[in-house]
Amino acid sequence: MNVIQAVKMYITKMTEESGPGMKVILMDKETTSIISMVFSQSEILQKEVYLFERIDNLSKWDNMKHMKCIVFVRPTSENIALLSRELRQPKYGVYFIYFSNVISKSDVKTLAECDEQETVREVHEVFADYLAVDRHLFSFNIVGCMHGRSWNQNHLQRCSQGLLALLLSLKRRAVIRYDAASDGCARLAERLRDLLRREAALVDNNVPLTGDVPTPIVLILDRMDDPVTPLLNQWTYQAMVHELLTINNNRVSLAHAPDVPKDFREVVLSSEQDEFYAKNLYSNFGEIGQTMKLLMDEFQKKAKSHQKVETIEDMKNFVETYPLFKKMSGTVTRHVTVVGELSSMVAKHNLLDVSELEQEIACQSDHAKHLQRIKALLGTESVRHHDALKLVLLYALRYHAHASSALPALLDALNARGCPEPKRVLLALELAAARTRSEDLFRMMNPQNITKRLFKGLNGVENIYTQHTPLLKDTLEDLIKGKLRENLYPTLGGDDSGYGRRPQDIIVFMVGGATYEEALSVHQINQAYPGVRVVLGGTTIHNSTSFFEEVKSAMQGVHRTHTRHIKNV
Amino acid sequence: MAAANDDEILEGFLCPICKADLKSASQLTSHFESLHSEEQDVLKSLKDIFGKAKKIILNNDDNDLKETFDRALKLNYQEQAYYHSQEQVVGVSRSSTDYFKAVRSARLERYATETNKLLIRLDKLVCNMPTDQNMRKQHEQEVVPWLDGSSVKLCPNCAKAFNITRRKHHCRLCGSILCHDCSVFLDLNIARAIVDPSAPKSTEQQDPETLEKTGLRLCEHCYNLVELRKQVQDSRNAKTVLVTAYEQMRSLMEQARPAVAMYEKMCQSLFDGETTYNLTDVNAMRGRIGKLAEGIDLLSKQIAAHPADPGTRQARLQNAIRQAAAHYIKEDLLSLRKLPTEAQIEEVRRQRYERAERQIQAERQRMEREAATQAAGPSAPSDNHQDDDDDPLLEQMNIIRGYIKEARKELRFEEVAILEANLKELKKEYQFQKLSSKS
Ligand SMILES: [Zn+2]
Ligand SMILES: [Zn+2]
Ligand SMILES: [Zn+2]
């Protein structure tokens, strides 16, 4: 169950079916992202694909009859219209058409009637209809899937189609389980079941029966069941980059950072194309610094240099003074740049202090102490408004029902320091409080079990707490052990003969978005339970910034009930 | 076993003038500077050589570093296994091609009959078309009868009323009535090319005024059908210089792939101390790959330099082909592993030989022990010693040696490998024969 591999194989199939010759690939906005997640441009070039065109680019007509055109688009009505237009006046010699999902007969007919020059050779459905982020992680890049507490219908459709495609691309049948407390999950589960019924022939003809093996499970969960995870600062590499610099379709923009070399204004971070990244995705920040330092030490020994390399700053200087190093280690240079940027943000915004407190609030209960420390950090100028907001929200989520809750005072403090829209705290609190099992929000950890994990390594990085584990990990472990309660997570569609048996293949989908911290948990589960394969997906992959967007969209036009009494925002 | 050469080659850091062996490069340089300083030219070239040697040494250092990087940056075996462990088959797909083609052909059949009718008329029209205007009109009406327009008051196409300024005209292919504004004109030369694709094409475009005078007046419907036909024809004959160059380039790439694989195999064989190939063979193979790389480079540059307006798809295409070719050359053809030096090869071969020697030694001792235990009977000295030159096996071996030489010369290394294997078999057999004839 490797989703990157699944998409790659589809695309390779497309380039091979068209035979030798110069090729162009015609895509829409979404399929462009789907492809760019799994292939680099130079890889595609080696498959004789030389031009990448957007189907909605209506630029001047050129005669390119010497080229073969691979069309890869989603089966939307706009795309059918655009493609009809293209076929009536074909720019290219022959066309091989691939839709990324189920297409209706009437749409095929429409297209066939436009192909008067008989340029179309093949018309297929392939099911590469999701963004493969890592081998066990996928997304639909939708921020704000809910509008006023109910599904945006387009997004609901997109997600159900995408999940159908995911199953077909992995050749899996499935039973659906969902979080019964979430209306959004129930709607998506029903929609997916309906789609699977409608396409029963497609599944039956192409996907082998599982036999003795338990049927794979699609587990649909609600982000708001755990609003804490997306709020925390992260210290594993991938999650940290996303939280602090934002990863968008595997790309990270460093354009805003001071003195970043021109080549690195935008860097691509892809575990498929960058082995260092693949190796260090889940390493913590300190370990990566260590790895880089070792690398440079070894280089120095060989280059007989005696330059001092201790800090990230030294590393950057070092890389610049050794062109040979630069040349041979484009990868390292890229990561030195990224890590350099992360480390300067950590220092500049007191992120170690912020993170420590976040972790404590998430894992322990100590109202007086936490309140005092939040107040102190709110008064610290170098702490970003964004982090201040997150701290107050974490406090609100844990203590809003506490007898001496100081939430209104903290909201005042946010206002006073000029934090934009402190009201966002209440919106998120409202959304979370509307959930039935909100007492599970914070997972109490035995204080004795809390271990301070020491980061050895670079100057400047000290003790970081990584106590918090996402709720998802527990939910998955319950499911794997057959302990996930049927009344809370009912089954839809398929037979439930597998109930109580250890499932092997699990596809978890989070309505409202997943996080990289959860992807790490899934990675750990895949390693800890041999034979169990889990793939995680979400409407999007959140960091705390996009999570606040998600909340805002879900609360659009909704009146606050649980937090009605708080008026000072 | 070592055959003494007639002219022995001296090795080491020898002074080119007095032939003294100086043991090291720096000693040689200082010896030369102090004793032969008048020979400045030689000195300079000497320094150049050492400069180059230094570079090679540094390059080796690079290789070392590369290993370091690989170790730190690339996934180790275990991690690799985790990443690629699960075998996966390509996902479900479904074809609608049959349905698509069924719909299309049903629709196109209708068009095809209509187009064919028009093409027959077009052929009659352009064939023997009189130059005289009146005669031409008559010829046209003989081929296609014109519709009687007396009762028609409006242009059927644009619905504007006919009058003195808007006069009635006829489509020369279907004979229907239309106004001047609704008429389209087909160049007679193009019309000829459509009915006879083998006819020479004139590329010059006629200006609108001449076209209206000399071209065929058509209605839009007829024009579109004829134009469609032309486009299909054009795309069939669209094999341009560019496409030819591209196909040549791809064919070189196809040849390069097995060549690189062969080179890697030969190289490995050398490193393993086998004698199937020699250093010259592998160098020749390397040279051949270099030639292929040169060819690919040249063709891709030609493609990139092909005239195209900047910013157009065509220009982007040509650049992308060049970029892909450059990448391919760099990654696949120029990153070949380094050849071992003669000394390195000698060393592995020596080790291999010694191993074999030891084995033979052990075997011989074992046999002697066995012979000793078998109560040493009087072994009759065999006198049937054959003359080497008359042995058919030897003759065969010589023939094969000749073949090998030939195959080498033509870089057919697959063949070399097979022949070498044959030769080895024969040698073994010959030795066996000798042994048995002795005992
Ligand atoms: Zn001398
Ligand atoms: Zn008209
Ligand atoms: Zn007509």
mmCIF file of C-alpha atoms in Angstrom, chain B residues 54-260:
data_model
loop_
_atom_site.group_PDB
_atom_site.id
_atom_site.type_symbol
_atom_site.label_atom_id
_atom_site.label_comp_id
_atom_site.label_asym_id
_atom_site.label_seq_id
_atom_site.Cartn_x
_atom_site.Cartn_y
_atom_site.Cartn_z
ATOM 1 C CA LYS B 54 48.137 15.437 -9.360
ATOM 2 C CA LYS B 55 44.739 16.129 -10.811
ATOM 3 C CA ILE B 56 44.099 12.445 -11.228
ATOM 4 C CA ILE B 57 45.094 11.864 -7.632
ATOM 5 C CA LEU B 58 42.739 14.612 -6.526
ATOM 6 C CA ASN B 59 40.010 13.065 -8.594
ATOM 7 C CA ASN B 60 40.496 9.857 -6.742
ATOM 8 C CA ASP B 61 40.084 11.860 -3.601
ATOM 9 C CA ASP B 62 36.759 13.058 -5.007
ATOM 10 C CA ASN B 63 35.668 9.499 -5.443
ATOM 11 C CA ASP B 64 36.472 8.893 -1.835
ATOM 12 C CA LEU B 65 34.375 11.852 -0.839
ATOM 13 C CA LYS B 66 31.564 10.693 -3.009
ATOM 14 C CA GLU B 67 31.500 7.477 -1.068
ATOM 15 C CA THR B 68 31.330 9.442 2.152
ATOM 16 C CA PHE B 69 28.397 11.410 0.846
ATOM 17 C CA ASP B 70 26.661 8.347 -0.417
ATOM 18 C CA ARG B 71 26.986 6.721 2.928
ATOM 19 C CA ALA B 72 25.513 9.684 4.750
ATOM 20 C CA LEU B 73 22.903 10.698 2.234
ATOM 21 C CA LYS B 74 21.659 7.591 0.585
ATOM 22 C CA LEU B 75 19.464 4.998 2.144
ATOM 23 C CA ASN B 76 21.307 1.986 3.442
ATOM 24 C CA TYR B 77 20.311 -1.507 2.476
ATOM 25 C CA GLN B 78 17.887 -1.913 5.345
ATOM 26 C CA GLU B 79 16.155 1.382 4.752
ATOM 27 C CA GLN B 80 16.021 0.655 1.052
ATOM 28 C CA ALA B 81 14.283 -2.599 1.849
ATOM 29 C CA TYR B 82 11.734 -0.752 3.934
ATOM 30 C CA TYR B 83 11.080 1.705 1.145
ATOM 31 C CA HIS B 84 10.768 -0.782 -1.633
ATOM 32 C CA SER B 85 9.736 -3.925 0.134
ATOM 33 C CA GLN B 86 6.112 -4.123 -0.864
ATOM 34 C CA GLU B 87 5.575 -5.403 -4.313
ATOM 35 C CA GLN B 88 2.752 -3.574 -5.930
ATOM 36 C CA VAL B 89 0.855 -3.997 -9.149
ATOM 37 C CA VAL B 90 -0.465 -1.162 -11.230
ATOM 38 C CA GLY B 91 -3.927 -0.102 -10.066
ATOM 39 C CA VAL B 92 -7.291 -0.653 -11.696
ATOM 40 C CA SER B 93 -7.924 1.023 -15.031
ATOM 41 C CA ARG B 94 -10.788 0.807 -17.488
ATOM 42 C CA SER B 95 -10.816 1.458 -21.199
ATOM 43 C CA SER B 96 -13.571 3.337 -23.014
ATOM 44 C CA THR B 97 -11.666 3.261 -26.284
ATOM 45 C CA ASP B 98 -13.987 0.785 -27.994
ATOM 46 C CA TYR B 99 -17.092 2.763 -27.185
ATOM 47 C CA PHE B 100 -15.377 5.986 -28.204
ATOM 48 C CA LYS B 101 -14.357 4.581 -31.571
ATOM 49 C CA ALA B 102 -17.802 3.102 -32.211
ATOM 50 C CA VAL B 103 -19.436 6.494 -31.709
ATOM 51 C CA ARG B 104 -16.782 8.208 -33.783
ATOM 52 C CA SER B 105 -16.909 5.902 -36.780
ATOM 53 C CA ALA B 106 -20.726 6.004 -36.936
ATOM 54 C CA ARG B 107 -20.491 9.753 -37.131
ATOM 55 C CA LEU B 108 -17.544 9.909 -39.489
ATOM 56 C CA GLU B 109 -19.115 7.536 -42.004
ATOM 57 C CA ARG B 110 -21.759 10.119 -42.787
ATOM 58 C CA TYR B 111 -19.042 12.705 -43.272
ATOM 59 C CA ALA B 112 -16.947 10.379 -45.324
ATOM 60 C CA THR B 113 -19.595 9.759 -48.004
ATOM 61 C CA GLU B 114 -20.265 13.449 -48.244
ATOM 62 C CA THR B 115 -16.589 14.302 -48.413
ATOM 63 C CA ASN B 116 -15.976 11.665 -51.039
ATOM 64 C CA LYS B 117 -18.712 13.088 -53.223
ATOM 65 C CA LEU B 118 -17.172 16.521 -52.894
ATOM 66 C CA LEU B 119 -13.690 15.221 -53.660
ATOM 67 C CA ILE B 120 -14.864 13.582 -56.860
ATOM 68 C CA ARG B 121 -16.395 16.878 -57.929
ATOM 69 C CA LEU B 122 -13.279 18.765 -56.911
ATOM 70 C CA ASP B 123 -11.163 16.425 -58.995
ATOM 71 C CA LYS B 124 -13.351 17.022 -62.077
ATOM 72 C CA LEU B 125 -13.286 20.785 -61.466
ATOM 73 C CA VAL B 126 -9.535 21.290 -61.201
ATOM 74 C CA CYS B 127 -8.691 18.792 -63.884
ATOM 75 C CA ASN B 128 -8.741 20.597 -67.262
ATOM 76 C CA MET B 129 -9.927 23.859 -65.749
ATOM 77 C CA PRO B 130 -10.017 26.390 -68.627
ATOM 78 C CA THR B 131 -8.185 29.664 -68.043
ATOM 79 C CA ASP B 132 -10.729 31.739 -69.945
ATOM 80 C CA GLN B 133 -13.282 33.119 -67.472
ATOM 81 C CA ASN B 134 -16.410 32.289 -69.520
ATOM 82 C CA MET B 135 -15.217 28.851 -70.490
ATOM 83 C CA ARG B 136 -14.342 28.237 -66.862
ATOM 84 C CA LYS B 137 -17.842 29.164 -65.714
ATOM 85 C CA GLN B 138 -19.310 26.768 -68.223
ATOM 86 C CA HIS B 139 -16.927 23.993 -67.138
ATOM 87 C CA GLU B 140 -17.840 24.589 -63.517
ATOM 88 C CA GLN B 141 -21.562 24.350 -64.211
ATOM 89 C CA GLU B 142 -21.105 21.200 -66.205
ATOM 90 C CA VAL B 143 -19.487 19.512 -63.217
ATOM 91 C CA VAL B 144 -21.840 20.907 -60.589
ATOM 92 C CA PRO B 145 -25.287 22.140 -61.644
ATOM 93 C CA TRP B 146 -26.062 25.466 -59.961
ATOM 94 C CA LEU B 147 -29.250 25.916 -58.014
ATOM 95 C CA ASP B 148 -31.894 28.050 -59.673
ATOM 96 C CA GLY B 149 -31.876 31.209 -57.572
ATOM 97 C CA SER B 150 -34.776 33.140 -59.097
ATOM 98 C CA SER B 151 -37.062 32.655 -56.114
ATOM 99 C CA VAL B 152 -34.342 33.124 -53.492
ATOM 100 C CA LYS B 153 -34.549 36.588 -51.897
ATOM 101 C CA LEU B 154 -32.244 36.200 -48.909
ATOM 102 C CA CYS B 155 -28.761 34.692 -48.523
ATOM 103 C CA PRO B 156 -29.459 31.297 -46.851
ATOM 104 C CA ASN B 157 -26.358 31.714 -44.736
ATOM 105 C CA CYS B 158 -26.561 35.268 -43.345
ATOM 106 C CA ALA B 159 -30.234 35.995 -44.160
ATOM 107 C CA LYS B 160 -29.441 39.366 -45.716
ATOM 108 C CA ALA B 161 -31.496 40.439 -48.733
ATOM 109 C CA PHE B 162 -29.984 40.176 -52.223
ATOM 110 C CA ASN B 163 -29.916 43.387 -54.231
ATOM 111 C CA ILE B 164 -27.670 45.235 -56.671
ATOM 112 C CA THR B 165 -24.792 45.502 -54.224
ATOM 113 C CA ARG B 166 -25.346 42.074 -52.641
ATOM 114 C CA ARG B 167 -25.451 39.746 -55.614
ATOM 115 C CA LYS B 168 -26.168 36.038 -55.762
ATOM 116 C CA HIS B 169 -23.224 33.602 -56.066
ATOM 117 C CA HIS B 170 -22.929 29.844 -56.175
ATOM 118 C CA CYS B 171 -20.795 27.375 -54.289
ATOM 119 C CA ARG B 172 -18.740 25.523 -56.911
ATOM 120 C CA LEU B 173 -18.929 22.254 -55.012
ATOM 121 C CA CYS B 174 -22.568 21.955 -53.964
ATOM 122 C CA GLY B 175 -24.125 24.575 -56.234
ATOM 123 C CA SER B 176 -25.987 26.297 -53.419
ATOM 124 C CA ILE B 177 -26.629 30.040 -53.344
ATOM 125 C CA LEU B 178 -24.774 32.457 -51.102
ATOM 126 C CA CYS B 179 -23.673 36.081 -50.928
ATOM 127 C CA HIS B 180 -20.119 37.287 -51.473
ATOM 128 C CA ASP B 181 -19.517 37.892 -47.759
ATOM 129 C CA CYS B 182 -20.392 34.313 -46.999
ATOM 130 C CA SER B 183 -18.082 32.902 -49.663
ATOM 131 C CA VAL B 184 -14.741 31.276 -48.913
ATOM 132 C CA PHE B 185 -12.100 30.870 -51.610
ATOM 133 C CA LEU B 186 -9.970 27.795 -52.100
ATOM 134 C CA ASP B 187 -6.629 28.236 -53.808
ATOM 135 C CA LEU B 188 -6.582 26.134 -57.005
ATOM 136 C CA ASN B 189 -3.072 24.894 -56.244
ATOM 137 C CA ILE B 190 -4.199 23.667 -52.866
ATOM 138 C CA ALA B 191 -7.249 22.065 -54.446
ATOM 139 C CA ARG B 192 -4.958 20.202 -56.843
ATOM 140 C CA ALA B 193 -2.793 19.026 -53.967
ATOM 141 C CA ILE B 194 -5.867 17.713 -52.172
ATOM 142 C CA VAL B 195 -7.059 15.550 -55.053
ATOM 143 C CA ASP B 196 -3.528 14.465 -55.916
ATOM 144 C CA PRO B 197 -1.287 14.268 -52.840
ATOM 145 C CA SER B 198 1.706 13.314 -54.976
ATOM 146 C CA ALA B 199 1.562 16.603 -56.906
ATOM 147 C CA PRO B 200 4.336 19.100 -56.075
ATOM 148 C CA LYS B 201 3.180 21.567 -53.436
ATOM 149 C CA SER B 202 3.522 25.283 -53.960
ATOM 150 C CA THR B 203 4.190 26.987 -50.670
ATOM 151 C CA GLU B 204 3.586 30.565 -51.759
ATOM 152 C CA GLN B 205 0.394 32.073 -50.392
ATOM 153 C CA GLN B 206 -1.829 34.062 -52.674
ATOM 154 C CA ASP B 207 -2.980 37.480 -51.543
ATOM 155 C CA PRO B 208 -6.740 37.733 -50.886
ATOM 156 C CA GLU B 209 -7.440 39.724 -54.037
ATOM 157 C CA THR B 210 -5.894 37.233 -56.472
ATOM 158 C CA LEU B 211 -7.389 34.421 -54.500
ATOM 159 C CA GLU B 212 -10.893 35.818 -55.018
ATOM 160 C CA LYS B 213 -10.234 36.107 -58.702
ATOM 161 C CA THR B 214 -8.644 32.742 -59.350
ATOM 162 C CA GLY B 215 -9.727 30.539 -56.431
ATOM 163 C CA LEU B 216 -12.767 28.332 -56.162
ATOM 164 C CA ARG B 217 -15.776 30.002 -54.528
ATOM 165 C CA LEU B 218 -17.126 27.708 -51.825
ATOM 166 C CA CYS B 219 -19.712 27.783 -49.082
ATOM 167 C CA GLU B 220 -18.395 27.426 -45.545
ATOM 168 C CA HIS B 221 -19.723 23.904 -45.138
ATOM 169 C CA CYS B 222 -17.985 22.569 -48.255
ATOM 170 C CA TYR B 223 -14.815 24.453 -47.413
ATOM 171 C CA ASN B 224 -14.630 22.914 -43.940
ATOM 172 C CA LEU B 225 -15.050 19.385 -45.243
ATOM 173 C CA VAL B 226 -12.317 19.874 -47.837
ATOM 174 C CA GLU B 227 -10.033 21.630 -45.351
ATOM 175 C CA LEU B 228 -10.454 18.787 -42.850
ATOM 176 C CA ARG B 229 -9.355 16.366 -45.523
ATOM 177 C CA LYS B 230 -6.308 18.480 -46.182
ATOM 178 C CA GLN B 231 -5.319 18.603 -42.539
ATOM 179 C CA VAL B 232 -5.520 14.834 -42.191
ATOM 180 C CA GLN B 233 -3.307 14.543 -45.279
ATOM 181 C CA ASP B 234 -0.830 17.091 -43.950
ATOM 182 C CA SER B 235 -0.424 15.416 -40.624
ATOM 183 C CA ARG B 236 0.314 12.140 -42.378
ATOM 184 C CA ASN B 237 3.139 13.681 -44.347
ATOM 185 C CA ALA B 238 4.487 15.779 -41.510
ATOM 186 C CA LYS B 239 7.830 14.031 -41.063
ATOM 187 C CA THR B 240 10.109 16.992 -40.854
ATOM 188 C CA VAL B 241 13.839 17.454 -40.506
ATOM 189 C CA LEU B 242 13.285 17.856 -36.806
ATOM 190 C CA VAL B 243 11.519 14.531 -36.431
ATOM 191 C CA THR B 244 14.242 12.798 -38.408
ATOM 192 C CA ALA B 245 16.965 14.269 -36.212
ATOM 193 C CA TYR B 246 15.001 13.309 -33.123
ATOM 194 C CA GLU B 247 14.571 9.741 -34.294
ATOM 195 C CA GLN B 248 18.281 9.478 -35.038
ATOM 196 C CA MET B 249 19.057 10.764 -31.579
ATOM 197 C CA ARG B 250 16.745 8.253 -29.935
ATOM 198 C CA SER B 251 18.253 5.456 -31.973
ATOM 199 C CA LEU B 252 21.724 6.397 -30.687
ATOM 200 C CA MET B 253 20.311 6.335 -27.160
ATOM 201 C CA GLU B 254 18.926 2.868 -27.829
ATOM 202 C CA GLN B 255 22.391 1.752 -28.898
ATOM 203 C CA ALA B 256 24.022 3.381 -25.904
ATOM 204 C CA ARG B 257 21.954 1.498 -23.357
ATOM 205 C CA PRO B 258 23.319 -2.001 -24.109
ATOM 206 C CA ALA B 259 26.778 -0.527 -24.690
ATOM 207 C CA VAL B 260 26.836 0.905 -21.176
#
